[in-house]
Short mmCIF file of C-alpha atoms in Angstrom, two decimals:
data_model
loop_
_atom_site.label_atom_id
_atom_site.label_comp_id
_atom_site.label_asym_id
_atom_site.label_seq_id
_atom_site.Cartn_x
_atom_site.Cartn_y
_atom_site.Cartn_z
CA UNK Q 1 0.00 0.00 0.00
CA UNK Q 2 2.86 2.40 0.86
CA UNK Q 3 4.31 1.88 -2.61
CA UNK Q 4 0.90 2.76 -4.10
CA UNK Q 5 0.85 6.09 -2.27
CA UNK Q 6 4.53 6.95 -2.75
CA UNK Q 7 4.08 6.43 -6.51
CA UNK Q 8 0.98 8.66 -6.50
CA UNK Q 9 2.76 11.36 -4.45
CA UNK Q 10 5.75 11.33 -6.82
CA UNK Q 11 3.35 11.62 -9.77
CA UNK Q 12 1.59 14.59 -8.18
CA UNK Q 13 4.93 16.27 -7.43
CA UNK Q 14 5.61 16.11 -11.18
CA UNK Q 15 2.28 17.97 -11.74
CA UNK Q 16 0.85 15.06 -13.75
CA UNK Q 17 -2.86 14.07 -13.82
CA UNK Q 18 -4.04 11.12 -11.75
CA UNK Q 19 -6.99 9.60 -9.95
CA UNK Q 20 -6.98 7.20 -7.00
CA UNK Q 21 -10.24 5.69 -5.78
CA UNK Q 22 -11.95 2.93 -3.89
CA UNK Q 23 -15.40 1.49 -4.64
CA UNK Q 24 -18.10 0.93 -2.00
CA UNK Q 25 -17.56 -2.05 0.33
CA UNK Q 26 -14.43 -3.32 -1.44
CA UNK Q 27 -10.91 -4.02 -0.21
CA UNK Q 28 -8.95 -2.64 -3.19
CA UNK Q 29 -7.77 0.86 -4.13
CA UNK Q 30 -7.13 1.70 -7.78
CA UNK Q 31 -5.04 4.38 -9.41
CA UNK Q 32 -4.65 5.73 -12.94
CA UNK Q 33 -1.46 7.76 -13.29
CA UNK Q 34 -1.59 9.62 -16.60
CA UNK Q 35 1.83 9.66 -18.23
CA UNK Q 36 1.54 13.14 -19.80
CA UNK Q 37 -0.12 16.48 -18.99
CA UNK Q 38 -2.64 16.49 -21.87
CA UNK Q 39 -6.28 17.36 -21.12
CA UNK Q 40 -8.25 14.55 -22.74
CA UNK Q 41 -12.00 14.93 -23.33
CA UNK Q 42 -14.93 12.55 -23.79
CA UNK Q 43 -16.56 12.87 -27.20
CA UNK Q 44 -19.08 9.99 -27.42
CA UNK Q 45 -18.56 7.78 -24.33
CA UNK Q 46 -16.86 5.06 -26.33
CA UNK Q 47 -13.55 6.03 -24.66
CA UNK Q 48 -11.85 3.89 -22.00
CA UNK Q 49 -10.57 5.21 -18.72
CA UNK Q 50 -11.78 7.39 -15.86
CA UNK Q 51 -14.31 10.16 -16.54
CA UNK Q 52 -14.68 13.35 -14.47
CA UNK Q 53 -17.69 15.36 -15.65
CA UNK Q 54 -19.08 18.72 -14.55
CA UNK Q 55 -22.69 19.32 -13.47
CA UNK Q 56 -23.51 21.08 -16.76
CA UNK Q 57 -21.58 18.43 -18.80
CA UNK Q 58 -19.60 21.18 -20.52
CA UNK Q 59 -16.41 19.67 -19.07
CA UNK Q 60 -16.06 15.94 -19.76
CA UNK Q 61 -12.53 15.13 -18.68
CA UNK Q 62 -10.95 11.72 -19.31
CA UNK Q 63 -7.91 10.05 -17.80
CA UNK Q 64 -7.41 7.50 -20.60
CA UNK Q 65 -6.63 3.88 -19.76
CA UNK Q 66 -4.09 3.59 -22.61
CA UNK Q 67 -2.17 6.74 -21.51
CA UNK Q 68 -1.94 5.76 -17.85
CA UNK Q 69 -0.05 3.47 -15.54
CA UNK Q 70 -2.66 1.45 -13.63
CA UNK Q 71 -1.80 0.67 -10.01
CA UNK Q 72 -3.72 -1.23 -7.33
CA UNK Q 73 -3.29 -2.05 -3.65
CA UNK Q 74 -5.17 -3.76 -0.86
CA UNK Q 75 -6.60 -1.44 1.78
CA UNK Q 76 -4.86 -1.37 5.14
CA UNK Q 77 -6.33 -0.25 8.44
CA UNK Q 78 -4.43 2.76 9.74
CA UNK Q 79 -4.90 4.16 13.23
CA UNK Q 80 -6.05 7.75 13.50
CA UNK Q 81 -8.21 9.79 15.83
CA UNK Q 82 -11.53 11.09 14.53
CA UNK Q 83 -12.96 14.04 16.34
CA UNK Q 84 -16.67 14.69 16.25
CA UNK Q 85 -17.03 18.37 15.44
CA UNK Q 86 -19.92 20.57 16.28
CA UNK Q 87 -20.05 23.49 13.87
CA UNK Q 88 -20.80 26.23 16.37
CA UNK Q 89 -19.00 29.19 14.83
CA UNK Q 90 -21.12 29.24 11.68
CA UNK Q 91 -21.35 32.16 9.29
CA UNK Q 92 -24.61 34.04 10.02
CA UNK Q 93 -24.52 35.75 6.61
CA UNK Q 94 -24.17 32.38 4.82
CA UNK Q 95 -27.09 30.97 6.86
CA UNK Q 96 -29.31 33.92 5.97
CA UNK Q 97 -28.30 33.76 2.29
CA UNK Q 98 -29.00 30.02 2.04
CA UNK Q 99 -32.33 30.27 3.86
CA UNK Q 100 -33.39 33.05 1.46
CA UNK Q 101 -32.46 30.84 -1.49
CA UNK Q 102 -34.49 27.93 -0.04
CA UNK Q 103 -37.48 30.25 0.57
CA UNK Q 104 -37.30 31.34 -3.06
CA UNK Q 105 -37.29 27.68 -4.13
CA UNK Q 106 -40.30 26.86 -1.93
CA UNK Q 107 -42.20 29.83 -3.39
CA UNK Q 108 -41.43 28.68 -6.95
CA UNK Q 109 -42.78 25.20 -6.07
CA UNK Q 110 -45.94 26.77 -4.60
CA UNK Q 111 -46.26 28.75 -7.87
CA UNK Q 112 -46.13 25.34 -9.63
CA UNK Q 113 -42.94 26.13 -11.57
CA UNK Q 114 -41.59 22.69 -10.58
CA UNK Q 115 -42.19 19.95 -7.95
CA UNK Q 116 -38.72 19.79 -6.42
CA UNK Q 117 -35.41 21.61 -6.68
CA UNK Q 118 -32.01 20.81 -5.17
CA UNK Q 119 -30.29 23.93 -3.88
CA UNK Q 120 -26.66 23.96 -2.85
CA UNK Q 121 -23.99 26.18 -1.37
CA UNK Q 122 -20.24 26.19 -0.98
CA UNK Q 123 -18.16 26.92 2.09
CA UNK Q 124 -14.46 27.65 2.47
CA UNK Q 125 -12.33 26.08 5.20
CA UNK Q 126 -8.76 27.30 5.71
CA UNK Q 127 -6.24 24.46 6.05
CA UNK Q 128 -3.18 24.91 8.22
CA UNK Q 129 -1.68 21.90 6.46
CA UNK Q 130 -2.97 19.40 3.92
CA UNK Q 131 -1.66 15.97 3.02
CA UNK Q 132 -3.85 14.39 0.35
CA UNK Q 133 -2.52 10.88 1.04
CA UNK Q 134 -3.52 11.08 4.74
CA UNK Q 135 -6.86 12.64 3.88
CA UNK Q 136 -7.63 9.94 1.31
CA UNK Q 137 -6.72 7.21 3.83
CA UNK Q 138 -9.08 8.80 6.35
CA UNK Q 139 -11.82 8.93 3.70
CA UNK Q 140 -11.65 5.24 2.80
CA UNK Q 141 -11.57 4.27 6.46
CA UNK Q 142 -14.39 6.53 7.64
CA UNK Q 143 -16.69 5.92 4.66
CA UNK Q 144 -16.15 2.34 3.43
CA UNK Q 145 -19.68 2.12 1.96
CA UNK Q 146 -19.11 5.07 -0.40
CA UNK Q 147 -17.11 5.74 -3.58
CA UNK Q 148 -13.99 7.56 -2.29
CA UNK Q 149 -11.73 9.38 -4.71
CA UNK Q 150 -8.92 11.87 -5.13
CA UNK Q 151 -8.64 13.46 -8.61
CA UNK Q 152 -6.00 15.85 -9.93
CA UNK Q 153 -5.39 17.49 -13.28
CA UNK Q 154 -3.22 20.64 -13.55
CA UNK Q 155 -5.80 22.22 -15.88
CA UNK Q 156 -8.84 21.20 -13.79
CA UNK Q 157 -7.69 21.29 -10.18
CA UNK Q 158 -7.71 19.01 -7.15
CA UNK Q 159 -10.90 17.29 -5.97
CA UNK Q 160 -11.74 14.72 -3.30
CA UNK Q 161 -14.93 13.12 -2.09
CA UNK Q 162 -16.88 10.22 -0.61
CA UNK Q 163 -20.16 9.84 -2.49
CA UNK Q 164 -22.97 7.46 -1.51
CA UNK Q 165 -24.81 7.74 -4.84
CA UNK Q 166 -24.29 5.57 -7.90
CA UNK Q 167 -25.30 7.13 -11.22
CA UNK Q 168 -24.98 3.99 -13.34
CA UNK Q 169 -23.34 0.61 -13.51
CA UNK Q 170 -23.42 -0.83 -17.04
CA UNK Q 171 -22.08 -4.15 -18.24
CA UNK Q 172 -22.99 -4.71 -21.88
CA UNK Q 173 -26.72 -4.01 -22.05
CA UNK Q 174 -27.38 -4.81 -18.37
CA UNK Q 175 -27.50 -1.78 -16.08
CA UNK Q 176 -27.99 -0.84 -12.42
CA UNK Q 177 -28.72 2.53 -10.88
CA UNK Q 178 -30.14 3.92 -7.64
CA UNK Q 179 -32.62 6.53 -6.48
CA UNK Q 180 -31.33 8.29 -3.38
CA UNK Q 181 -33.12 11.02 -1.45
CA UNK Q 182 -34.07 12.05 2.06
CA UNK Q 183 -31.44 12.88 4.67
CA UNK Q 184 -31.33 12.39 8.42
CA UNK Q 185 -28.47 12.76 10.87
CA UNK Q 186 -27.59 9.42 12.46
CA UNK Q 187 -28.18 9.17 16.20
CA UNK Q 188 -28.06 6.26 18.62
CA UNK Q 189 -31.43 4.85 17.58
CA UNK Q 190 -31.25 1.77 15.37
CA UNK Q 191 -34.78 2.22 14.04
CA UNK Q 192 -34.92 5.11 11.58
CA UNK Q 193 -38.21 6.98 11.08
CA UNK Q 194 -38.89 8.96 7.91
CA UNK Q 195 -41.28 11.90 7.59
CA UNK Q 196 -43.73 12.07 4.68
CA UNK Q 197 -41.65 14.87 3.13
CA UNK Q 198 -38.63 12.56 2.74
CA UNK Q 199 -40.75 9.64 1.51
CA UNK Q 200 -42.38 11.88 -1.13
CA UNK Q 201 -39.00 13.26 -2.20
CA UNK Q 202 -37.67 9.71 -2.62
CA UNK Q 203 -40.75 8.67 -4.62
CA UNK Q 204 -40.36 11.65 -6.99
CA UNK Q 205 -36.77 10.62 -7.69
CA UNK Q 206 -37.63 6.94 -8.22
CA UNK Q 207 -40.61 7.69 -10.50
CA UNK Q 208 -38.56 10.07 -12.64
CA UNK Q 209 -35.66 7.65 -13.11
CA UNK Q 210 -37.95 4.70 -13.92
CA UNK Q 211 -40.00 6.75 -16.39
CA UNK Q 212 -36.90 7.99 -18.20
CA UNK Q 213 -35.23 4.55 -18.26
CA UNK Q 214 -38.30 2.94 -19.85
CA UNK Q 215 -37.50 5.08 -22.93
CA UNK Q 216 -34.14 3.31 -23.41
CA UNK Q 217 -34.70 -0.08 -21.73
CA UNK Q 218 -36.99 -3.00 -22.44
CA UNK Q 219 -37.18 -4.10 -18.79
CA UNK Q 220 -36.85 -2.15 -15.55
CA UNK Q 221 -36.89 -3.73 -12.06
CA UNK Q 222 -37.41 -1.60 -8.92
CA UNK Q 223 -36.83 -2.63 -5.27
CA UNK Q 224 -38.71 -1.37 -2.23
CA UNK Q 225 -37.09 1.72 -0.63
CA UNK Q 226 -34.71 1.03 2.28
CA UNK Q 227 -32.54 3.08 4.67
CA UNK Q 228 -28.82 3.45 3.93
CA UNK Q 229 -26.20 4.90 6.28
CA UNK Q 230 -23.37 6.93 4.73
CA UNK Q 231 -20.99 8.12 7.44
CA UNK Q 232 -23.06 10.07 9.98
CA UNK Q 233 -26.05 10.48 7.65
CA UNK Q 234 -29.01 8.26 6.72
CA UNK Q 235 -30.65 8.27 3.25
CA UNK Q 236 -33.57 6.46 1.63
CA UNK Q 237 -32.41 4.33 -1.28
CA UNK Q 238 -34.12 2.34 -4.03
CA UNK Q 239 -32.22 0.01 -6.38
CA UNK Q 240 -33.21 0.03 -10.05
CA UNK Q 241 -31.90 -2.38 -12.69
CA UNK Q 242 -32.77 -3.63 -16.15
CA UNK Q 243 -31.77 -4.44 -19.71
CA UNK Q 244 -31.21 -1.79 -22.36
CA UNK Q 245 -32.77 -1.84 -25.82
CA UNK Q 246 -30.40 -3.13 -28.50
CA UNK Q 247 -30.08 0.30 -30.11
CA UNK Q 248 -29.55 2.26 -26.84
CA UNK Q 249 -26.07 3.69 -26.27
CA UNK Q 250 -24.20 4.45 -23.04
CA UNK Q 251 -24.31 8.14 -23.96
CA UNK Q 252 -28.13 8.04 -24.18
CA UNK Q 253 -28.46 6.35 -20.79
CA UNK Q 254 -26.11 8.86 -19.10
CA UNK Q 255 -28.01 11.71 -20.73
CA UNK Q 256 -31.29 10.17 -19.52
CA UNK Q 257 -30.09 9.95 -15.92
CA UNK Q 258 -27.87 13.00 -15.45
CA UNK Q 259 -28.48 15.26 -13.64
CA UNK Q 260 -30.70 13.09 -11.43
CA UNK Q 261 -33.57 14.66 -9.45
CA UNK Q 262 -31.43 13.97 -6.37
CA UNK Q 263 -29.00 16.73 -7.46
CA UNK Q 264 -31.17 18.90 -9.71
CA UNK Q 265 -34.95 18.59 -9.30
CA UNK Q 266 -38.18 17.86 -11.14
CA UNK Q 267 -38.99 18.59 -13.92
CA UNK Q 268 -35.29 18.61 -14.72
CA UNK Q 269 -35.08 21.50 -17.23
CA UNK Q 270 -37.06 23.98 -15.15
CA UNK Q 271 -35.28 23.04 -11.92
CA UNK Q 272 -31.86 23.33 -13.62
CA UNK Q 273 -32.72 26.78 -15.02
CA UNK Q 274 -33.75 27.94 -11.52
CA UNK Q 275 -30.49 26.59 -10.02
CA UNK Q 276 -28.31 28.34 -12.60
CA UNK Q 277 -30.21 31.60 -12.15
CA UNK Q 278 -30.40 31.65 -8.35
CA UNK Q 279 -27.53 29.74 -6.71
CA UNK Q 280 -25.06 32.56 -7.50
CA UNK Q 281 -22.02 30.32 -7.82
CA UNK Q 282 -20.75 27.76 -10.32
CA UNK Q 283 -21.03 24.15 -9.08
CA UNK Q 284 -18.39 23.06 -11.66
CA UNK Q 285 -17.75 19.36 -10.84
CA UNK Q 286 -19.92 19.19 -7.70
CA UNK Q 287 -23.04 17.12 -8.61
CA UNK Q 288 -21.36 16.10 -11.85
CA UNK Q 289 -20.35 12.45 -12.21
CA UNK Q 290 -17.18 10.38 -12.21
CA UNK Q 291 -15.88 6.83 -12.43
CA UNK Q 292 -14.74 3.99 -14.64
CA UNK Q 293 -15.76 4.24 -18.28
CA UNK Q 294 -15.66 1.09 -20.48
CA UNK Q 295 -12.79 -0.16 -18.36
CA UNK Q 296 -11.56 -3.71 -18.10
CA UNK Q 297 -8.69 -3.42 -15.59
CA UNK Q 298 -10.93 -3.74 -12.50
CA UNK Q 299 -12.64 -6.92 -13.66
CA UNK Q 300 -12.75 -9.52 -16.39
CA UNK Q 301 -15.39 -7.77 -18.50
CA UNK Q 302 -15.55 -4.24 -19.88
CA UNK Q 303 -17.92 -2.21 -17.75
CA UNK Q 304 -18.74 1.34 -16.65
CA UNK Q 305 -19.17 2.23 -12.99
CA UNK Q 306 -20.21 5.86 -12.51
CA UNK Q 307 -21.06 7.85 -9.37
CA UNK Q 308 -22.61 11.25 -8.67
CA UNK Q 309 -20.06 13.71 -7.26
CA UNK Q 310 -21.64 14.40 -3.84
CA UNK Q 311 -19.96 14.99 -0.43
CA UNK Q 312 -17.02 16.49 -2.25
CA UNK Q 313 -14.47 19.26 -1.89
CA UNK Q 314 -12.05 21.15 -4.05
CA UNK Q 315 -8.58 21.97 -2.71
CA UNK Q 316 -7.09 25.32 -3.74
CA UNK Q 317 -3.84 26.49 -2.16
CA UNK Q 318 -4.41 26.29 1.60
CA UNK Q 319 -8.21 26.22 1.30
CA UNK Q 320 -10.83 23.48 1.01
CA UNK Q 321 -14.03 24.49 -0.77
CA UNK Q 322 -16.82 22.23 0.52
CA UNK Q 323 -20.05 21.70 -1.40
CA UNK Q 324 -23.43 20.57 -0.04
CA UNK Q 325 -27.01 20.68 -1.26
CA UNK Q 326 -30.54 19.81 -0.08
CA UNK Q 327 -33.67 18.64 -1.85
CA UNK Q 328 -36.41 21.28 -1.54
CA UNK Q 329 -40.11 20.44 -1.71
CA UNK Q 330 -43.14 22.53 -0.74
CA UNK Q 331 -42.95 21.09 2.83
CA UNK Q 332 -39.35 22.25 3.31
CA UNK Q 333 -38.47 24.56 6.21
CA UNK Q 334 -35.53 26.90 5.36
CA UNK Q 335 -33.84 26.62 8.78
CA UNK Q 336 -34.06 22.79 8.73
CA UNK Q 337 -32.50 22.75 5.24
CA UNK Q 338 -29.64 24.92 6.52
CA UNK Q 339 -29.08 22.43 9.37
CA UNK Q 340 -29.11 19.56 6.88
CA UNK Q 341 -26.48 21.32 4.75
CA UNK Q 342 -24.32 21.79 7.89
CA UNK Q 343 -24.64 18.05 8.68
CA UNK Q 344 -23.54 17.24 5.13
CA UNK Q 345 -20.50 19.55 5.42
CA UNK Q 346 -19.29 17.40 8.36
CA UNK Q 347 -18.60 14.48 5.98
CA UNK Q 348 -15.54 16.32 4.67
CA UNK Q 349 -14.74 18.32 7.80
CA UNK Q 350 -14.25 15.10 9.74
CA UNK Q 351 -11.34 14.09 7.47
CA UNK Q 352 -9.64 17.47 7.26
#
């Protein structure tokens, strides 16, 4: 494992692009170390490698399999102290700004502009020191049930995250995806209770995904919703799988699913327009997607394994920019949504 990280560190010191990542509930970490500084782009999703896509899909970055050294290692348990942080010294102006944004979203829903919208914010945390290897090791240890990654490209920047949401797993014409919505902070109770607001939000997401997938698939199977714990947060999750039509392409399926209602809203176009007009910042790669594209190095068959870029942060100089968003429906309460966004920010703050 140490060799894996020393190689990655050396690569980064040479200012060369790379990605290291670990999939949910697995014991292996993978790395693609790109052997040149070129910025490769996706054109039609037939490419092989690791994709890193922005929310608006205007930036579709590829670390190509055939231009990279592929490295793997088995995970090791490292000892480190985790401190539970209570975010007491919050920014009153940021709270007020976010609550105003949420109120605006609720009003638009009441005016029947859309059913749901996902509104996000960013927050800067000053870092006295930052070691990406240590931080990544903390990530994979704290959040083993998520997709943990560390991505760098000199022309794109430095990103890290631990996302609980799969966008798509495709192997030939067989696919799997998930609907994920509803958020609750984990406490000591083992039995989790969901309010109607969260159940409705989850149903919206599931219905949308299933409806859209039926346009490109000839069979779609949906499980009952269940509770999923990701770090210190609970979500409601539904698994969806099926078989694509013979003439459906990977590009069509990605376009059908992204951005999901879990990161954008419903109906998608109207919610997205509201986000772009009102959030007052550029999400860039937050709520975009990332993962293996048509790759064969992680298994015997060629497959794509893509995740939504949630619970993520961007590292710039001595600053971490954290991103978090909440699903807004007409039952939302602005102050509660602010609290939820603070809970979500803890995912990254705990590893910094």
